[in-house]
Structure formats: C-alpha cells, structure tokens
Amino acid sequence: MAEGVTIMDIDDDSSLKQSYNKGKNVDAPTDTKATPWVEKYRPQSLADVAAHRDIVDTIDRLTSENKLPHLLLYGPPGTGKTSTILAVARKLYGTQMHNMVLELNASDERGIDVVRQQIQDFASTQSFSFGPKSSVKLVLLDEADAMTKDAQFALRRVIEKYTKNTRFALICNHVNKIIPALQSRCTRFRFAPLDAIHVSERLKHVIRAEGLDVTEGGLAALVRLCNGDMRKALNILQSTHMASQQQITEEAVYLCTGNPLPKDIEQISHWLLNEAFTVSFRRISELKTRKGLALVDIAREVTMFVFRIKMPPDVRVQLINDLADIEYRLSFGCNDKLQLGSLISTFTQARAALVAAAK
C-alpha cells in the first residue's frame, strides 16, 4: 500500500536555493540602514565596476558573444573580483540567477567531498535556455586558493567533464596556490590594487548618496589608508561616520582606525633623527601610551616617511631593511620595549652614517 505524501516530503524552492548557494549572497541586499555600505554599494552591473575597465570590457564582450571561458580572477582583496563576476552572472541570467549559479566560499568548504558531491551534482544537471542563446550554468568558487591540493585535482576533472554546459569562475588572492593544471584551463585576469583616483571617485559617490560631510583631508586620509582596497575604504568611511556622527576629518579617520596621525609620525621621526636615545625612548613611549598606538603601526609609517626624506641611497636601503626586520619581529609578538630600543638604535646608526657621508 502506497504511503501518503505529506507537505514535509516535498522540497520547496527555498531549500534548493539554500543548498546550492552558500557564502556571499548573490542577490543585491535590501537597502536598509543596517546594511553595510560594502554590500549596499556593491556594483550591480559591469558598467558600475569602479576600475579595471580593460578586464571588465573584455569579459563583457565575451559574455555578449556567448563565448565565456572558465575564469581565474586573482589579486589583492577589495579590488572588484567578486563584484565583477556577480555582475556577469546578473547579465547572463537576470531573475533566473538562483537556478543557474552555484556560489561557494572555498575557505569554509575546501575539501574534496564538496567537489565530488555539491559541485559535481550541480554541474551534471541539465542547464536551461533563455531566448535564442543556449545558457551555461556558472560555478563561482571564491577564495579558491584555500582549497586543498586533492580538491583542486578533483575540480580539474569536473571542469573537463562538464565544460559543455557549465562554466567555472575561480577567485583567489594568491594565484601561486592554484595548481598549474587548473590555471591552464582558465583565462586569467589580474586585478591590481585600485588607483587613488578610482577609490576617490567611488567614495565621493557614496558620500553624496549618504549625505555625509567629509573634508578634503578626511577623503585623502581614507584613500591613503585603504591602499587600493575599496572594501577597506568603505568600511573605514562607515565606521568613522558611525563614530563621529558629524564632520569626517582627517583626524577622525585616523582616530577611528587607530593609525598614527601624520603629524605624530613627523614628530616621532624628528625625535629619532635629532634626540638622544633616552630622550627619544621616553617621548615615544609617552606618545604611544597616551594615544594608544601600536609600535608596528609606528614602524610602518616611519618606513614610509623614510622614503620621503633626502638621504644617500645606501643609508636609505639599510634603514628600510632594518625597519622591515623590526616589523617582522613585532608580527611574532616580540617585546615592544626591546623593539622600540632597536628602532631608535637603527636611526642612531643612520644618523652616524649621514654625518660621515656629509664629511
């Protein structure tokens, strides 16, 4: 006798979507005050991508001609890799995006079982066709450099087997961690850190949309601190706005991020280059304690300051190498007082070299 079918026996569309789409949300987020600006202002089309127009135009042309290859997008964080491929998916599928795209974050699901089960199950099913063009499905694998070697070798075989009806887009920060067999099956695009002009233009767009009061110094500080990372720039802007609730100035940006102010770095550099060891040690320690600064941030900013002042090339190179060693030791939790003494000693030696060069 056949058993009765209940509602619990039937899978609805939402359960399928949840099983196929893990990681970042492929839909545009709801525009609410609680939405992070990184998602609120994520580009929705290829025309909205802030930079890398040569790469975006190439991918756009391949998409329009129905010749999209397997893609490998690599580069530093916050340079538009995920936004670009999501914009491609929206252009290809529109409202059918949930049915045609499998998005996974390999940092959470990096084992061979995911490749053999979830990815292969999705790739093996027949794709739909929209209009006159035959549509292929799309697998987005974010942070692919976190995948194990076994998983990457398994993925290579899946790509070969289902290339007729599925395209794969791998996104990573370090391309050297992707096995050569996978690299050779994909068209590679490198996303470099964004130029200051592109970051500035995008920030101005967000500032106008949110009605913020940002000074020129505040905008310059945002661009300087993000180092070409658009995600970081937007996060700093939103954090500073939430912290100050008033005008966003250069000082407000630096205080919110905990980075030393440029005037503080100039003062510290003056002490390092002119004062005695004990005086420099005492004053830097007092400033560090009063403003809650991290010595690793001070060392990093002082290194950038060294690039801007005039000195013989050999002295500059030696000074920068010594500062890099101090940063390296600090990254492993070495004692701050010992490393501050090392920092001052490094500049004492540089001063002696400068005096000798002047004679």
PDB file of N, CA, C and O in Angstrom, residues 2-38:
ATOM      1  N   ALA A   2       0.589   2.133  -0.922  1.00  0.00           N
ATOM      2  CA  ALA A   2       1.424   3.340  -1.045  1.00  0.00           C
ATOM      3  C   ALA A   2       1.253   4.230   0.167  1.00  0.00           C
ATOM      4  O   ALA A   2       0.155   4.402   0.676  1.00  0.00           O
ATOM      5  N   GLU A   3       2.374   4.796   0.628  1.00  0.00           N
ATOM      6  CA  GLU A   3       2.308   5.692   1.761  1.00  0.00           C
ATOM      7  C   GLU A   3       1.814   7.061   1.331  1.00  0.00           C
ATOM      8  O   GLU A   3       2.076   7.509   0.225  1.00  0.00           O
ATOM      9  N   GLY A   4       1.110   7.769   2.216  1.00  0.00           N
ATOM     10  CA  GLY A   4       0.621   9.110   1.930  1.00  0.00           C
ATOM     11  C   GLY A   4       1.769  10.108   1.874  1.00  0.00           C
ATOM     12  O   GLY A   4       2.730   9.995   2.627  1.00  0.00           O
ATOM     13  N   VAL A   5       1.660  11.062   0.994  1.00  0.00           N
ATOM     14  CA  VAL A   5       2.679  12.098   0.838  1.00  0.00           C
ATOM     15  C   VAL A   5       2.257  13.317   1.637  1.00  0.00           C
ATOM     16  O   VAL A   5       1.159  13.837   1.456  1.00  0.00           O
ATOM     17  N   THR A   6       3.105  13.761   2.521  1.00  0.00           N
ATOM     18  CA  THR A   6       2.823  14.952   3.322  1.00  0.00           C
ATOM     19  C   THR A   6       3.625  16.122   2.786  1.00  0.00           C
ATOM     20  O   THR A   6       4.514  15.970   1.950  1.00  0.00           O
ATOM     21  N   ILE A   7       3.282  17.282   3.314  1.00  0.00           N
ATOM     22  CA  ILE A   7       3.991  18.504   2.896  1.00  0.00           C
ATOM     23  C   ILE A   7       5.472  18.410   3.224  1.00  0.00           C
ATOM     24  O   ILE A   7       6.318  18.912   2.499  1.00  0.00           O
ATOM     25  N   MET A   8       5.802  17.712   4.318  1.00  0.00           N
ATOM     26  CA  MET A   8       7.194  17.613   4.735  1.00  0.00           C
ATOM     27  C   MET A   8       8.020  16.786   3.766  1.00  0.00           C
ATOM     28  O   MET A   8       9.247  16.865   3.768  1.00  0.00           O
ATOM     29  N   ASP A   9       7.355  15.964   2.906  1.00  0.00           N
ATOM     30  CA  ASP A   9       8.086  15.126   1.953  1.00  0.00           C
ATOM     31  C   ASP A   9       8.509  15.893   0.718  1.00  0.00           C
ATOM     32  O   ASP A   9       9.272  15.382  -0.101  1.00  0.00           O
ATOM     33  N   ILE A  10       7.997  17.101   0.529  1.00  0.00           N
ATOM     34  CA  ILE A  10       8.223  17.838  -0.708  1.00  0.00           C
ATOM     35  C   ILE A  10       9.212  18.964  -0.452  1.00  0.00           C
ATOM     36  O   ILE A  10       9.044  19.751   0.467  1.00  0.00           O
ATOM     37  N   ASP A  11      10.264  19.019  -1.276  1.00  0.00           N
ATOM     38  CA  ASP A  11      11.235  20.111  -1.157  1.00  0.00           C
ATOM     39  C   ASP A  11      10.706  21.321  -1.878  1.00  0.00           C
ATOM     40  O   ASP A  11      10.236  21.237  -3.009  1.00  0.00           O
ATOM     41  N   ASP A  12      10.759  22.482  -1.223  1.00  0.00           N
ATOM     42  CA  ASP A  12      10.367  23.710  -1.900  1.00  0.00           C
ATOM     43  C   ASP A  12      11.592  24.367  -2.510  1.00  0.00           C
ATOM     44  O   ASP A  12      12.730  23.946  -2.325  1.00  0.00           O
ATOM     45  N   ASP A  13      11.352  25.425  -3.286  1.00  0.00           N
ATOM     46  CA  ASP A  13      12.437  26.103  -3.993  1.00  0.00           C
ATOM     47  C   ASP A  13      13.447  26.701  -3.036  1.00  0.00           C
ATOM     48  O   ASP A  13      14.633  26.755  -3.323  1.00  0.00           O
ATOM     49  N   SER A  14      12.978  27.185  -1.868  1.00  0.00           N
ATOM     50  CA  SER A  14      13.890  27.854  -0.946  1.00  0.00           C
ATOM     51  C   SER A  14      14.945  26.899  -0.427  1.00  0.00           C
ATOM     52  O   SER A  14      16.097  27.258  -0.239  1.00  0.00           O
ATOM     53  N   SER A  15      14.565  25.624  -0.180  1.00  0.00           N
ATOM     54  CA  SER A  15      15.551  24.668   0.321  1.00  0.00           C
ATOM     55  C   SER A  15      16.599  24.367  -0.731  1.00  0.00           C
ATOM     56  O   SER A  15      17.772  24.153  -0.432  1.00  0.00           O
ATOM     57  N   LEU A  16      16.167  24.316  -2.017  1.00  0.00           N
ATOM     58  CA  LEU A  16      17.135  24.091  -3.094  1.00  0.00           C
ATOM     59  C   LEU A  16      18.102  25.248  -3.192  1.00  0.00           C
ATOM     60  O   LEU A  16      19.301  25.064  -3.386  1.00  0.00           O
ATOM     61  N   LYS A  17      17.591  26.477  -3.085  1.00  0.00           N
ATOM     62  CA  LYS A  17      18.444  27.659  -3.170  1.00  0.00           C
ATOM     63  C   LYS A  17      19.454  27.675  -2.032  1.00  0.00           C
ATOM     64  O   LYS A  17      20.611  28.002  -2.229  1.00  0.00           O
ATOM     65  N   GLN A  18      19.003  27.271  -0.829  1.00  0.00           N
ATOM     66  CA  GLN A  18      19.915  27.297   0.303  1.00  0.00           C
ATOM     67  C   GLN A  18      21.014  26.261   0.139  1.00  0.00           C
ATOM     68  O   GLN A  18      22.152  26.481   0.524  1.00  0.00           O
ATOM     69  N   SER A  19      20.695  25.108  -0.458  1.00  0.00           N
ATOM     70  CA  SER A  19      21.703  24.072  -0.607  1.00  0.00           C
ATOM     71  C   SER A  19      22.689  24.395  -1.705  1.00  0.00           C
ATOM     72  O   SER A  19      23.834  23.953  -1.679  1.00  0.00           O
ATOM     73  N   TYR A  20      22.260  25.166  -2.723  1.00  0.00           N
ATOM     74  CA  TYR A  20      23.136  25.470  -3.842  1.00  0.00           C
ATOM     75  C   TYR A  20      23.900  26.771  -3.683  1.00  0.00           C
ATOM     76  O   TYR A  20      24.869  26.995  -4.368  1.00  0.00           O
ATOM     77  N   ASN A  21      23.460  27.655  -2.807  1.00  0.00           N
ATOM     78  CA  ASN A  21      24.112  28.961  -2.696  1.00  0.00           C
ATOM     79  C   ASN A  21      24.566  29.208  -1.274  1.00  0.00           C
ATOM     80  O   ASN A  21      23.772  29.576  -0.416  1.00  0.00           O
ATOM     81  N   LYS A  22      25.853  28.973  -1.054  1.00  0.00           N
ATOM     82  CA  LYS A  22      26.444  29.217   0.253  1.00  0.00           C
ATOM     83  C   LYS A  22      27.528  30.255   0.077  1.00  0.00           C
ATOM     84  O   LYS A  22      28.113  30.395  -0.969  1.00  0.00           O
ATOM     85  N   GLY A  23      27.842  30.965   1.151  1.00  0.00           N
ATOM     86  CA  GLY A  23      28.864  32.004   1.053  1.00  0.00           C
ATOM     87  C   GLY A  23      28.204  33.349   0.890  1.00  0.00           C
ATOM     88  O   GLY A  23      27.226  33.681   1.527  1.00  0.00           O
ATOM     89  N   LYS A  24      28.725  34.163  -0.053  1.00  0.00           N
ATOM     90  CA  LYS A  24      28.181  35.503  -0.248  1.00  0.00           C
ATOM     91  C   LYS A  24      26.824  35.440  -0.934  1.00  0.00           C
ATOM     92  O   LYS A  24      26.569  34.589  -1.775  1.00  0.00           O
ATOM     93  N   ASN A  25      25.969  36.357  -0.586  1.00  0.00           N
ATOM     94  CA  ASN A  25      24.649  36.419  -1.170  1.00  0.00           C
ATOM     95  C   ASN A  25      24.733  36.940  -2.586  1.00  0.00           C
ATOM     96  O   ASN A  25      25.314  37.985  -2.835  1.00  0.00           O
ATOM     97  N   VAL A  26      24.168  36.229  -3.544  1.00  0.00           N
ATOM     98  CA  VAL A  26      24.267  36.638  -4.938  1.00  0.00           C
ATOM     99  C   VAL A  26      23.235  37.691  -5.298  1.00  0.00           C
ATOM    100  O   VAL A  26      23.285  38.261  -6.381  1.00  0.00           O
ATOM    101  N   ASP A  27      22.284  37.938  -4.434  1.00  0.00           N
ATOM    102  CA  ASP A  27      21.305  38.996  -4.695  1.00  0.00           C
ATOM    103  C   ASP A  27      21.762  40.311  -4.095  1.00  0.00           C
ATOM    104  O   ASP A  27      22.522  40.347  -3.143  1.00  0.00           O
ATOM    105  N   ALA A  28      21.298  41.411  -4.641  1.00  0.00           N
ATOM    106  CA  ALA A  28      21.568  42.725  -4.034  1.00  0.00           C
ATOM    107  C   ALA A  28      20.865  42.790  -2.694  1.00  0.00           C
ATOM    108  O   ALA A  28      19.703  42.415  -2.560  1.00  0.00           O
ATOM    109  N   PRO A  29      21.544  43.249  -1.656  1.00  0.00           N
ATOM    110  CA  PRO A  29      20.933  43.286  -0.333  1.00  0.00           C
ATOM    111  C   PRO A  29      19.853  44.344  -0.238  1.00  0.00           C
ATOM    112  O   PRO A  29      19.816  45.291  -1.007  1.00  0.00           O
ATOM    113  N   THR A  30      18.973  44.137   0.723  1.00  0.00           N
ATOM    114  CA  THR A  30      17.929  45.118   0.947  1.00  0.00           C
ATOM    115  C   THR A  30      18.535  46.428   1.424  1.00  0.00           C
ATOM    116  O   THR A  30      19.400  46.446   2.289  1.00  0.00           O
ATOM    117  N   ASP A  31      18.069  47.530   0.842  1.00  0.00           N
ATOM    118  CA  ASP A  31      18.631  48.833   1.159  1.00  0.00           C
ATOM    119  C   ASP A  31      18.050  49.326   2.473  1.00  0.00           C
ATOM    120  O   ASP A  31      17.024  49.969   2.521  1.00  0.00           O
ATOM    121  N   THR A  32      18.716  49.000   3.568  1.00  0.00           N
ATOM    122  CA  THR A  32      18.281  49.452   4.883  1.00  0.00           C
ATOM    123  C   THR A  32      19.463  50.100   5.573  1.00  0.00           C
ATOM    124  O   THR A  32      20.602  49.987   5.155  1.00  0.00           O
ATOM    125  N   LYS A  33      19.160  50.777   6.692  1.00  0.00           N
ATOM    126  CA  LYS A  33      20.220  51.441   7.438  1.00  0.00           C
ATOM    127  C   LYS A  33      21.197  50.435   8.031  1.00  0.00           C
ATOM    128  O   LYS A  33      22.355  50.769   8.290  1.00  0.00           O
ATOM    129  N   ALA A  34      20.732  49.207   8.250  1.00  0.00           N
ATOM    130  CA  ALA A  34      21.600  48.200   8.860  1.00  0.00           C
ATOM    131  C   ALA A  34      22.535  47.554   7.848  1.00  0.00           C
ATOM    132  O   ALA A  34      23.449  46.835   8.238  1.00  0.00           O
ATOM    133  N   THR A  35      22.319  47.780   6.560  1.00  0.00           N
ATOM    134  CA  THR A  35      23.131  47.143   5.531  1.00  0.00           C
ATOM    135  C   THR A  35      24.527  47.761   5.484  1.00  0.00           C
ATOM    136  O   THR A  35      24.660  48.980   5.389  1.00  0.00           O
ATOM    137  N   PRO A  36      25.569  46.955   5.556  1.00  0.00           N
ATOM    138  CA  PRO A  36      26.926  47.506   5.396  1.00  0.00           C
ATOM    139  C   PRO A  36      27.062  48.175   4.029  1.00  0.00           C
ATOM    140  O   PRO A  36      26.538  47.676   3.030  1.00  0.00           O
ATOM    141  N   TRP A  37      27.764  49.274   3.988  1.00  0.00           N
ATOM    142  CA  TRP A  37      27.903  50.010   2.736  1.00  0.00           C
ATOM    143  C   TRP A  37      28.663  49.208   1.691  1.00  0.00           C
ATOM    144  O   TRP A  37      28.492  49.427   0.494  1.00  0.00           O
ATOM    145  N   VAL A  38      29.494  48.273   2.131  1.00  0.00           N
ATOM    146  CA  VAL A  38      30.215  47.416   1.186  1.00  0.00           C
ATOM    147  C   VAL A  38      29.225  46.652   0.312  1.00  0.00           C
ATOM    148  O   VAL A  38      29.436  46.494  -0.900  1.00  0.00           O
TER     149      VAL A  38
END
